[in-house]
CSV table of C-alpha atoms in Angstrom, one decimal:
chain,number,residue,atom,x,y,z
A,1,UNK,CA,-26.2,25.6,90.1
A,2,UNK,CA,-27.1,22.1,90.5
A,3,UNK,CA,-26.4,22.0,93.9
A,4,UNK,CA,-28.6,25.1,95.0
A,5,UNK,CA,-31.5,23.8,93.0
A,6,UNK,CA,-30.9,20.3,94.9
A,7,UNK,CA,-30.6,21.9,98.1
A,8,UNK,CA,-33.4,24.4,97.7
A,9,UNK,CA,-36.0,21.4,96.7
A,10,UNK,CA,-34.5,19.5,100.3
A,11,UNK,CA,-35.8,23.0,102.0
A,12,UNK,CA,-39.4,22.2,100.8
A,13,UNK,CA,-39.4,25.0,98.2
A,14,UNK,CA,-41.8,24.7,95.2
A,15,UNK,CA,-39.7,23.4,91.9
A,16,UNK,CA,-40.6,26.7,90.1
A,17,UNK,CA,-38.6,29.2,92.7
A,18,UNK,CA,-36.4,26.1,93.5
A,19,UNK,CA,-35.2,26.4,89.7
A,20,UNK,CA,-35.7,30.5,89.2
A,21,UNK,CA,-33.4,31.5,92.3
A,22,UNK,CA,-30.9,29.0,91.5
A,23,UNK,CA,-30.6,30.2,88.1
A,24,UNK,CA,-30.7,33.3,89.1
A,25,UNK,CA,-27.9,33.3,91.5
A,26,UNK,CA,-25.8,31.6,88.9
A,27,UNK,CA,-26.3,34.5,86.3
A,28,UNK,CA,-25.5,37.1,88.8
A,29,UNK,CA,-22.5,35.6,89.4
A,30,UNK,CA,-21.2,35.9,85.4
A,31,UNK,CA,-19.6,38.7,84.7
A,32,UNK,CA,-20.6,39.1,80.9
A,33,UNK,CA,-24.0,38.3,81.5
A,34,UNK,CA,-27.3,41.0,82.4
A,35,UNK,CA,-29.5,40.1,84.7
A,36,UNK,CA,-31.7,41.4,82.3
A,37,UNK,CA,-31.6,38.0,80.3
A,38,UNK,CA,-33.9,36.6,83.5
A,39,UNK,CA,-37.2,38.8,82.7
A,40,UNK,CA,-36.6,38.7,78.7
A,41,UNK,CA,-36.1,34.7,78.8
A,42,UNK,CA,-39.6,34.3,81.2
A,43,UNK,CA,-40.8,35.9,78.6
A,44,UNK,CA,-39.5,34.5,75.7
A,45,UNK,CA,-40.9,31.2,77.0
A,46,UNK,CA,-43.8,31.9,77.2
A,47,UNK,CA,-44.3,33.4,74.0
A,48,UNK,CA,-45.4,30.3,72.1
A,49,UNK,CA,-48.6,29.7,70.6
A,50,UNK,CA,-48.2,26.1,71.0
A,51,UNK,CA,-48.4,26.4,74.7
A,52,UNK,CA,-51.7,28.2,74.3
A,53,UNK,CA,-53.1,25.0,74.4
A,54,UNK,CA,-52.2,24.3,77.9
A,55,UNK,CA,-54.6,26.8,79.2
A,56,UNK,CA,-57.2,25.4,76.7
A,57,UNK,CA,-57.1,21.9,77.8
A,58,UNK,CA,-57.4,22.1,81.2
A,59,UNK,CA,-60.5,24.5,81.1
A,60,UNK,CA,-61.6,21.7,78.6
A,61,UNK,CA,-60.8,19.2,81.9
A,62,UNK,CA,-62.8,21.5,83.9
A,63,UNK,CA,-66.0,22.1,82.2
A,64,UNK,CA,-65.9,17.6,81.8
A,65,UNK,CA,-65.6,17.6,85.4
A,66,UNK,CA,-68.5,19.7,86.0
A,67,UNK,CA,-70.4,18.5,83.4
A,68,UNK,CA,-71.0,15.0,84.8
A,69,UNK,CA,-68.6,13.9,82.0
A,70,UNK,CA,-66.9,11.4,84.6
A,71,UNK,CA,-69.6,10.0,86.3
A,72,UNK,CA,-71.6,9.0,82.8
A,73,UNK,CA,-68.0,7.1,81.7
A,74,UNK,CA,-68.0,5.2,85.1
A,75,UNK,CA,-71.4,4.1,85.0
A,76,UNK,CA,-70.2,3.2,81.3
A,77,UNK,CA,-67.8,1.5,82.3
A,78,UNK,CA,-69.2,-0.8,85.2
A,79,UNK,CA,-71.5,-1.6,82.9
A,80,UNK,CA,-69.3,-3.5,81.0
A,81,UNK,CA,-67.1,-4.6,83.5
A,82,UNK,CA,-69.3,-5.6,86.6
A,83,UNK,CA,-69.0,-9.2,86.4
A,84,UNK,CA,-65.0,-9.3,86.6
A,85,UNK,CA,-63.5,-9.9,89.8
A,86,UNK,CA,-62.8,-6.5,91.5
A,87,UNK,CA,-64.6,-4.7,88.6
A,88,UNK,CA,-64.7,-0.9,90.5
A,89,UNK,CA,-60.8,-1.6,90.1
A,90,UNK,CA,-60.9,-2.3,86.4
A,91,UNK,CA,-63.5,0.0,86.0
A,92,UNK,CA,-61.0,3.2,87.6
A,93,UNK,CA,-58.3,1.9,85.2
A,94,UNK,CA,-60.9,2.0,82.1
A,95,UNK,CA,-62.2,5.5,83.3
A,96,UNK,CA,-58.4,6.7,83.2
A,97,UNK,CA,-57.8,5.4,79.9
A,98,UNK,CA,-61.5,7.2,78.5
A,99,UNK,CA,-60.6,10.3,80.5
A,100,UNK,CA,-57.3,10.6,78.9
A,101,UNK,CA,-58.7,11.5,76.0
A,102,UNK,CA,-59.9,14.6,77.1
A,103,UNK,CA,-57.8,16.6,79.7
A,104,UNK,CA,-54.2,15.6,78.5
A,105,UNK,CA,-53.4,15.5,82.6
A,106,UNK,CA,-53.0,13.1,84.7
A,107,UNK,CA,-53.3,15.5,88.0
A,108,UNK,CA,-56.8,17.0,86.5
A,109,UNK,CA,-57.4,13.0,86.0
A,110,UNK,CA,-56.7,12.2,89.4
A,111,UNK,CA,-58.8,14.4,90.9
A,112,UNK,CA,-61.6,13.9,88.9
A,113,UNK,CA,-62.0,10.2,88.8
A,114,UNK,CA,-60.4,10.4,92.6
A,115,UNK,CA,-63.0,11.9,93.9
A,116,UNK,CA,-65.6,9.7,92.4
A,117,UNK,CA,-63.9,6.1,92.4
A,118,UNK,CA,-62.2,6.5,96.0
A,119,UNK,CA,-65.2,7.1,97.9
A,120,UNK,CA,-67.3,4.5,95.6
A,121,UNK,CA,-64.8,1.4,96.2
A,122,UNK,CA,-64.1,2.0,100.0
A,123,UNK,CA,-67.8,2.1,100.2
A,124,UNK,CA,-67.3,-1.7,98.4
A,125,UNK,CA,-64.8,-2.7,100.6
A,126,UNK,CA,-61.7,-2.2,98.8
A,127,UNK,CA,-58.5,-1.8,100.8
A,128,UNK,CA,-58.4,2.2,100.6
A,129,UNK,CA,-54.3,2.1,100.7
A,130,UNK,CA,-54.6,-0.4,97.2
A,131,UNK,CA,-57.4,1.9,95.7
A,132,UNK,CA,-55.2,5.5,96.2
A,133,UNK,CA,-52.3,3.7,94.7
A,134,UNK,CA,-54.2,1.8,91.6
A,135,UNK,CA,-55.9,5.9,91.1
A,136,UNK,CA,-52.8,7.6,91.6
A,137,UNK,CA,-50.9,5.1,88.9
A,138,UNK,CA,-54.3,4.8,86.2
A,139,UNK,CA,-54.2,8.7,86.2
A,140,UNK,CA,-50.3,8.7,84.3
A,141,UNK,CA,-52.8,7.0,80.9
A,142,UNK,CA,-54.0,10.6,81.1
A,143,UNK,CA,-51.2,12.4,79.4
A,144,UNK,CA,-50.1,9.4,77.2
A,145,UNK,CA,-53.5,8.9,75.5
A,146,UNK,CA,-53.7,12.3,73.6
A,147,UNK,CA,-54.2,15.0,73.9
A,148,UNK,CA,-51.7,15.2,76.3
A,149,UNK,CA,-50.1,18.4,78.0
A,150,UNK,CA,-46.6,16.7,78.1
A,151,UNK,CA,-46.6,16.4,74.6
A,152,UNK,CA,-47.5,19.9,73.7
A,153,UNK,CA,-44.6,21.0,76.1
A,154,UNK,CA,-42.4,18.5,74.8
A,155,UNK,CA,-42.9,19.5,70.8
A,156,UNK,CA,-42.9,23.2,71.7
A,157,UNK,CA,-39.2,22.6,73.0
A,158,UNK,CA,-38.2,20.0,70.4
A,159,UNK,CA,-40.2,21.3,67.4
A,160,UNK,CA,-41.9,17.4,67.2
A,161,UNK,CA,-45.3,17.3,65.6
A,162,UNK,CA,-47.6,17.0,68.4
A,163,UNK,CA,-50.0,14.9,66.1
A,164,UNK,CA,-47.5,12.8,65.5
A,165,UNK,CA,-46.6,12.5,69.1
A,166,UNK,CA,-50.5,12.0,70.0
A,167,UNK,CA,-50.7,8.9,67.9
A,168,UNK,CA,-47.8,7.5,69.1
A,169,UNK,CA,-49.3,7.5,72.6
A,170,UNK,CA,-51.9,5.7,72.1
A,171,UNK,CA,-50.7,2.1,72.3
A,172,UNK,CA,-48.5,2.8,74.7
A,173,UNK,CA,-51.3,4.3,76.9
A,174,UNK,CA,-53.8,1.1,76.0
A,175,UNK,CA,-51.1,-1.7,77.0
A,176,UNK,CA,-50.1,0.3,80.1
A,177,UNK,CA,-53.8,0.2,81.2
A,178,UNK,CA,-54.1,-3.4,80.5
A,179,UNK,CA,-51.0,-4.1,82.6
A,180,UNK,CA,-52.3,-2.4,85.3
A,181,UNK,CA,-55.5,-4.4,84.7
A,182,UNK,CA,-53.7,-7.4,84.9
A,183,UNK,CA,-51.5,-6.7,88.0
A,184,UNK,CA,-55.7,-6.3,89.6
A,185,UNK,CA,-56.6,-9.5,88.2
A,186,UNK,CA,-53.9,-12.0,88.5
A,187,UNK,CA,-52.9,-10.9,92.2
A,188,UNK,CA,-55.2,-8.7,94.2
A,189,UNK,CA,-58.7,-10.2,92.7
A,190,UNK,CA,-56.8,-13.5,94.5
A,191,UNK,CA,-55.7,-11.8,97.4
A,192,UNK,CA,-58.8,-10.2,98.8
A,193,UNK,CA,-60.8,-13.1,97.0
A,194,UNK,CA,-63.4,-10.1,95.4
A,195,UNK,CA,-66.4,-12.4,93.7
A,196,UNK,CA,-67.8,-11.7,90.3
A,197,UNK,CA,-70.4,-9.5,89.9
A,198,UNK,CA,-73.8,-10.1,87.6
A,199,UNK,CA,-73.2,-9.6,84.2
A,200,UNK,CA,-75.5,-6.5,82.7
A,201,UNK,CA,-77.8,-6.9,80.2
A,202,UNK,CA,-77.2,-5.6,76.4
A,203,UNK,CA,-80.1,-3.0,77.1
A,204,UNK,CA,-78.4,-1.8,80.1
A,205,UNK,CA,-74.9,-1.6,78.3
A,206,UNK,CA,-76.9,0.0,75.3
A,207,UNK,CA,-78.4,2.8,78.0
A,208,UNK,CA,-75.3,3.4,79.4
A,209,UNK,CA,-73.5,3.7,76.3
A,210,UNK,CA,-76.2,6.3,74.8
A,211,UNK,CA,-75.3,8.4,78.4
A,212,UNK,CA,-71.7,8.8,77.6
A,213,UNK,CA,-72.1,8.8,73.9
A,214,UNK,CA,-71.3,12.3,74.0
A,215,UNK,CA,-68.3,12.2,75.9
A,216,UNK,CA,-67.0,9.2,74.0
A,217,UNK,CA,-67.3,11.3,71.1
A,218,UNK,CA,-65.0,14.0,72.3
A,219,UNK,CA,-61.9,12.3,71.6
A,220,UNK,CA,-63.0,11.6,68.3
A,221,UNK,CA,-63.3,15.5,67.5
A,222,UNK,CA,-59.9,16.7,68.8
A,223,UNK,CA,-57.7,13.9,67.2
A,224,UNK,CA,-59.4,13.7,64.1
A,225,UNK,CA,-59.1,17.6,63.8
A,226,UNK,CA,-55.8,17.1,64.4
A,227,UNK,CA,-54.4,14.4,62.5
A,228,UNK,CA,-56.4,15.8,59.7
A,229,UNK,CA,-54.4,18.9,59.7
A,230,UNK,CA,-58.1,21.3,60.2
A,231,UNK,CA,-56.5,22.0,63.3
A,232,UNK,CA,-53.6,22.8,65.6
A,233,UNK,CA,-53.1,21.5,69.0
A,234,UNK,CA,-54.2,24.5,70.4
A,235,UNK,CA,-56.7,24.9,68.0
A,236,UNK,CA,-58.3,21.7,69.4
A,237,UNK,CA,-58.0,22.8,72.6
A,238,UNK,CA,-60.2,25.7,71.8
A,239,UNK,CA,-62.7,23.2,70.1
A,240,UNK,CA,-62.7,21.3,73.4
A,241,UNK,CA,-63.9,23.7,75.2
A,242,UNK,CA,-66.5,24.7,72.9
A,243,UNK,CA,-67.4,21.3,73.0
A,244,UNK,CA,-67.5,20.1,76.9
A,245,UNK,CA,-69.1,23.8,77.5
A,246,UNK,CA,-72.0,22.9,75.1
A,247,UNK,CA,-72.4,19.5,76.8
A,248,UNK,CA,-72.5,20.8,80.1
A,249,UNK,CA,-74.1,23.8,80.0
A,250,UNK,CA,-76.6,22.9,77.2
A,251,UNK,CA,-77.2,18.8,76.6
A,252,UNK,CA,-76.6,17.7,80.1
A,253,UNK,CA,-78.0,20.7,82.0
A,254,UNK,CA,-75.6,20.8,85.0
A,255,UNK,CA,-73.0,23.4,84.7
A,256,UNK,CA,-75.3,26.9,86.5
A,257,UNK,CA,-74.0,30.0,84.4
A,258,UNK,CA,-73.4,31.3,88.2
A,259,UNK,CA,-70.9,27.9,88.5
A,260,UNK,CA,-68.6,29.2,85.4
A,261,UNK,CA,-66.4,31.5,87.6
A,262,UNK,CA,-65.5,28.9,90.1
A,263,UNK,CA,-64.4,27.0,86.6
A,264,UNK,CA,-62.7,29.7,85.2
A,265,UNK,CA,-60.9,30.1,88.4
A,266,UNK,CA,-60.1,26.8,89.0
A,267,UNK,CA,-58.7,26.2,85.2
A,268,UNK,CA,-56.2,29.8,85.8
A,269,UNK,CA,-55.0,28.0,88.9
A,270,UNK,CA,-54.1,24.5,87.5
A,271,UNK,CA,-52.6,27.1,84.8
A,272,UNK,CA,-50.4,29.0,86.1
A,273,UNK,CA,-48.6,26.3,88.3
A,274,UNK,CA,-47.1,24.2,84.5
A,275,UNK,CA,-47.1,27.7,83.1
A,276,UNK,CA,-44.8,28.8,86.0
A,277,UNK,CA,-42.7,26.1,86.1
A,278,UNK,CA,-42.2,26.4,82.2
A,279,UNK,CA,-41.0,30.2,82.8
A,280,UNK,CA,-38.9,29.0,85.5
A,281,UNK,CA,-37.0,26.5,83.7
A,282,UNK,CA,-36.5,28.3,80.6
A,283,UNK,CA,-33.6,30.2,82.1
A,284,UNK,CA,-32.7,27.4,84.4
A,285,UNK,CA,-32.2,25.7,81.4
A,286,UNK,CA,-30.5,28.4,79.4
A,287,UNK,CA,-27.8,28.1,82.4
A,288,UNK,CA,-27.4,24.7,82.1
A,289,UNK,CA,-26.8,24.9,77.9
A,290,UNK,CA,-24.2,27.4,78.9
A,291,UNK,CA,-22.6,25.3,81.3
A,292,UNK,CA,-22.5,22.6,78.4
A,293,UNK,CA,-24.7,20.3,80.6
A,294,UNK,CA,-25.5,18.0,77.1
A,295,UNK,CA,-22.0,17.7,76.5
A,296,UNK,CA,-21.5,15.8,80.3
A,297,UNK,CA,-24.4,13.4,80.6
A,298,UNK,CA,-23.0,12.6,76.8
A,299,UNK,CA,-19.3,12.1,78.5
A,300,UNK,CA,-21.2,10.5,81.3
A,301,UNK,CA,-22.8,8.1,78.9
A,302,UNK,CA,-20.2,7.7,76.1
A,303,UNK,CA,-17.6,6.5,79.3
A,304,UNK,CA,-20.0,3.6,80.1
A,305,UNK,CA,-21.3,2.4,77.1
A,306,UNK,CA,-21.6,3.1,73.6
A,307,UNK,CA,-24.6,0.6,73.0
A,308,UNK,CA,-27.5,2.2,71.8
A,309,UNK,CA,-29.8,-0.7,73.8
A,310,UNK,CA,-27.5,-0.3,77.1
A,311,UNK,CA,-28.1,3.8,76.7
A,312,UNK,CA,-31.8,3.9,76.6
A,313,UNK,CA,-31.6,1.5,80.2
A,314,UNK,CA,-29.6,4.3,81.3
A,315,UNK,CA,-31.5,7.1,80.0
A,316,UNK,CA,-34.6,5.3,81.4
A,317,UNK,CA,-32.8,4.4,85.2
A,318,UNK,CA,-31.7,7.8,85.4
A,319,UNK,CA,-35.1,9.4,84.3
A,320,UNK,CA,-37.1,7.4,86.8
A,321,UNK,CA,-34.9,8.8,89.4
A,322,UNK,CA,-34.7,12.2,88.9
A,323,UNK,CA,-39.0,11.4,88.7
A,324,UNK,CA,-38.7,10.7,92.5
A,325,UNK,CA,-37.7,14.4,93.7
A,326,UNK,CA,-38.4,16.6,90.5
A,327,UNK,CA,-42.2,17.6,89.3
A,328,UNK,CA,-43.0,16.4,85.8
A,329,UNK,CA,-43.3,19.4,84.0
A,330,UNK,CA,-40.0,20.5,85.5
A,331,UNK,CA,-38.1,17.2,84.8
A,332,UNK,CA,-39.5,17.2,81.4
A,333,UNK,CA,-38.0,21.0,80.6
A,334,UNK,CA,-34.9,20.5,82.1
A,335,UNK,CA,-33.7,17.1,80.9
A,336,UNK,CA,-35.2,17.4,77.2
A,337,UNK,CA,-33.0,19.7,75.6
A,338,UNK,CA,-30.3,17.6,77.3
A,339,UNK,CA,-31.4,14.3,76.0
A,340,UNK,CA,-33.1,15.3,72.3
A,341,UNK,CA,-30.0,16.0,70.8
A,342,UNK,CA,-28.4,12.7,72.4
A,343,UNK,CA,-31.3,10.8,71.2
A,344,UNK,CA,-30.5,12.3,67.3
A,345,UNK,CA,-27.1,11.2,68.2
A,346,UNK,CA,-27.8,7.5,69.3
A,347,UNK,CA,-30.2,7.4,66.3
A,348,UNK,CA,-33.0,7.0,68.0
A,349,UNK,CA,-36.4,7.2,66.4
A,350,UNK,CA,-37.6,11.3,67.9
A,351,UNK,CA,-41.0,10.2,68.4
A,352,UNK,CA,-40.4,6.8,70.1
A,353,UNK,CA,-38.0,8.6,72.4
A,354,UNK,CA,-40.3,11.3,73.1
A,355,UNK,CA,-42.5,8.7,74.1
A,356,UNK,CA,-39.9,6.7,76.2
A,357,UNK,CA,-38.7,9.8,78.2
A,358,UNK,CA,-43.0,10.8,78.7
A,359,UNK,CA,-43.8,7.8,79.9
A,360,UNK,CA,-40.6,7.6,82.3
A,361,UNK,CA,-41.0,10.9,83.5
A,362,UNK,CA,-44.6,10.4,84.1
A,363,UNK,CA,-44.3,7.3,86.5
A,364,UNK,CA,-41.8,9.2,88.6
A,365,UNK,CA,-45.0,11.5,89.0
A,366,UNK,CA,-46.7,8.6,91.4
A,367,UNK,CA,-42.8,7.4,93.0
A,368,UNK,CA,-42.4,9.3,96.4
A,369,UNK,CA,-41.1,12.1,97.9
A,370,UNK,CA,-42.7,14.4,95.2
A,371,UNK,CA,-44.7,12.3,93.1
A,372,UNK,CA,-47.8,15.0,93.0
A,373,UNK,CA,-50.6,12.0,91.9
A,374,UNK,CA,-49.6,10.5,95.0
A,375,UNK,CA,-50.5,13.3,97.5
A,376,UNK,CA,-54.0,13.9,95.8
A,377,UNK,CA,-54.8,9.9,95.4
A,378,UNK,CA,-53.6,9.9,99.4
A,379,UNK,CA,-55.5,13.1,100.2
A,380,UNK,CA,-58.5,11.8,98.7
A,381,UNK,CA,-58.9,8.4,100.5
A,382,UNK,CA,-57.5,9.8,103.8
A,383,UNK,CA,-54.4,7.2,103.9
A,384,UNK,CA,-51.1,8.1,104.6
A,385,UNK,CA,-48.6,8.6,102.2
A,386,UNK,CA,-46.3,6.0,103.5
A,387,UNK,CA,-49.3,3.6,103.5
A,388,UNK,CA,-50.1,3.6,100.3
A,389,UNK,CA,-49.8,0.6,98.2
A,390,UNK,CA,-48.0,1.9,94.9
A,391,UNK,CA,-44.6,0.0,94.4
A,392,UNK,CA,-46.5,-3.0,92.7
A,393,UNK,CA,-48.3,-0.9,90.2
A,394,UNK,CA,-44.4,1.0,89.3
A,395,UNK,CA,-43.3,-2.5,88.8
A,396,UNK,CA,-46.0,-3.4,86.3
A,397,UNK,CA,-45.4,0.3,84.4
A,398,UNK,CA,-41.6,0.0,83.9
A,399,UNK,CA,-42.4,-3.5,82.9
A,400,UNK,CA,-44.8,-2.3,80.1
A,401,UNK,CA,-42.1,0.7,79.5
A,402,UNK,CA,-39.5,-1.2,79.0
A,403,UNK,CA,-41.5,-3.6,76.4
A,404,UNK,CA,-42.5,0.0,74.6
A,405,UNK,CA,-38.8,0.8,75.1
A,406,UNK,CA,-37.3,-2.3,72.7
A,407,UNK,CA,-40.5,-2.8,71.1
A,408,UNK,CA,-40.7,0.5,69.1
A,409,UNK,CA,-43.5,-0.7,66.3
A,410,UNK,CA,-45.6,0.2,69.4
A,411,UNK,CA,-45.0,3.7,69.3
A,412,UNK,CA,-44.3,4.0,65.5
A,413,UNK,CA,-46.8,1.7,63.9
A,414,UNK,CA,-49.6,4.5,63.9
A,415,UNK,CA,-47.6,7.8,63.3
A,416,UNK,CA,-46.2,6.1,60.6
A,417,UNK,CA,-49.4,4.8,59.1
A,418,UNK,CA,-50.6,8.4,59.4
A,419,UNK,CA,-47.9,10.5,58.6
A,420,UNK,CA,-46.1,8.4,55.9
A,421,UNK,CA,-44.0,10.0,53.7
């Protein structure tokens, strides 16, 4: 099955069929097995009221986007960065890391500050190949921040708490933003020599902050619903909406009641493509339990080393590999019901791995020949693909994963603060 689904993905094919035909083809070919199971396990995937929130988030994304949610937080954010050298670089990285905290996805990130910090730093005279790749690799802080997307998927199939998971993420997310941040200050502020910019006033700051006070306070209300237990995940993710819809539609004035349907429609289509790939891999990865795919990569594993350290390296090499040629959502249900069980094993702390295989998973997102952040960052600014300048900022990410990796307070310290026993 393997082989079809590799072979399939090499003919161009979207991941979703890619997986569903090769699954497929491998059920019709067992004798004791109905292809009835395909049809009644797309279903049974999909019947989860934890993934409710998916659909809820990104209209949340959308009515932000609309609302002029973005552009209040970058003017918030130049404001208190415009006297560091390159600031429209640090302030795209700081937008990321506010954004996060509201879509839980790193494509509906990508395209919303995209469009706005692209345009706005090749009008400064930024090197558009450097600003596609710095957009393209701030946008993975959107689903490690909460709420995130990939952690709703990854509790639904692991039975996590998503609150816990949430907390966890958000150190993880802050130091990968100041690493990226770094990379921006200590080499290409140098490089292209960019000079400091005047430092604005407390008044200004103060105005700026009072014009994305209500954004800022978004986060606030679907975490704390959360973590307080008044909610579920996907009950935030109704509150969000609520929420960004008022904004928009009522405080800020610029969502048209005539502009909703083009929201609505744009919120089913960026949808149904994580909602598709999560039908498809259900029974993709049905096939592969069946085929005792856990008990191989644990041969593959146990053969080479049985150090818990050494393992997580491997977990982590492997990950950011299979990142290059397999969508996120897809990567994430197919390898983590193959790699929970052998984190349990290896006695790895569940939401610290969760984390770990998030974070990998997510950076293959922006690593060519798939990485889907990529292809919008490069669409945006008009570059090339093979042009654009995105090794560096991998570098700097598995650098700050691989501190989160052996440094695991990072993860736990706030879960555990939170959620003690």
């Amino acid at each position: 099955m393997m082989i079809s689904f590799l072979v399939l993905l090499l003919l161009g094919m979207p991941v979703a069929f890619a997986m569903g035909i090769a699954a497929a083809l491998t059920v019709y070919q067992l004798e004791s097995t109905s292809l009835l199971l395909i049809p009644q396990r797309l279903f049974m995937s999909l019947n989860s009221f934890p993934l409710l929130a998916i659909p809820f988030f990104v209209l949340a994304g959308e009515l932000m986007n609309a609302g002029g949610i973005t552009r209040r937080l970058v003017q918030f954010a130049t404001a208190l960065l415009r006297h560091l050298r390159g600031s429209l670089a640090h302030v795209n990285v700081v937008t990321n890391m506010i954004m996060a905290g509201f879509s839980g996805s790193a494509t509906a990130d990508c395209i919303a500050i995209g469009s706005v910090m692209i345009p706005a730093m090749k009008e400064e005279g930024y090197p558009p190949a450097f600003t596609a790749g710095l957009t393209a690799a701030a946008s993975c802080i959107g689903p490690i921040i909460p709420p995130s997307i990939a952690m709703i998927i990854y509790g639904s199939i692991t039975g996590l708490s998503v609150g816990a998971m949430f907390l966890g993420g958000f150190i993880p997310g802050i130091c990968i933003g100041l690493g990226l941040m770094f990379l921006v200050h200590v080499v290409y502020a140098r490089k292209y020599s960019w000079p400091r910019g005047e430092k604005a006033g407390w008044s200004e700051i103060a105005s700026a902050a009072r014009g994305a006070s209500l954004a800022l306070l978004a986060p606030v209300i679907i975490l704390g619903g959360i973590i307080t237990g008044v909610t579920t995940a996907t009950e935030a993710g109704v509150v969000a909406v609520v929420y960004a819809f008022f904004i928009g539609v009522v405080v800020y004035k610029e969502i048209p009641i005539k502009k909703i349907p083009e929201i609505l429609r744009n919120a089913a289509i960026n949808t149904a493509v994580p909602v598709l790939i999560i039908a498809c891999a259900s029974i993709f990865g049905w096939v592969l339990a069946r085929e005792n795919f856990t008990g191989g990569v644990d041969d593959v594993l146990s053969s080479i080393t049985t150090n818990p350290d050494i393992s997580y390296f491997l977990i982590i090499c492997m990950l950011l590999v299979v990142g290059c040629f397999v969508e996120g959502t897809a990567a994430l249900l197919i390898f983590v019901p193959v790699l929970f069980p052998l984190g349990s094993k290896l006695g790895y702390d569940p939401i610290h791995f969760a984390l770990v295989i998030i974070i990998t998973i997510l950076i293959g997102t922006i690593t060519p020949p798939v990485g889907l952040q990529l292809y919008i960052a490069s669409s945006i600014s008009r570059v090339p693909i093979s042009e654009v300048v995105v090794w560096p900022f991998v570098a700097i990410m598995v650098a700050v994963l691989l501190i989160i990796t052996y440094v695991p307070i990072l993860v736990t310290f706030l879960p555990s603060l939170v959620f003690a026993k």
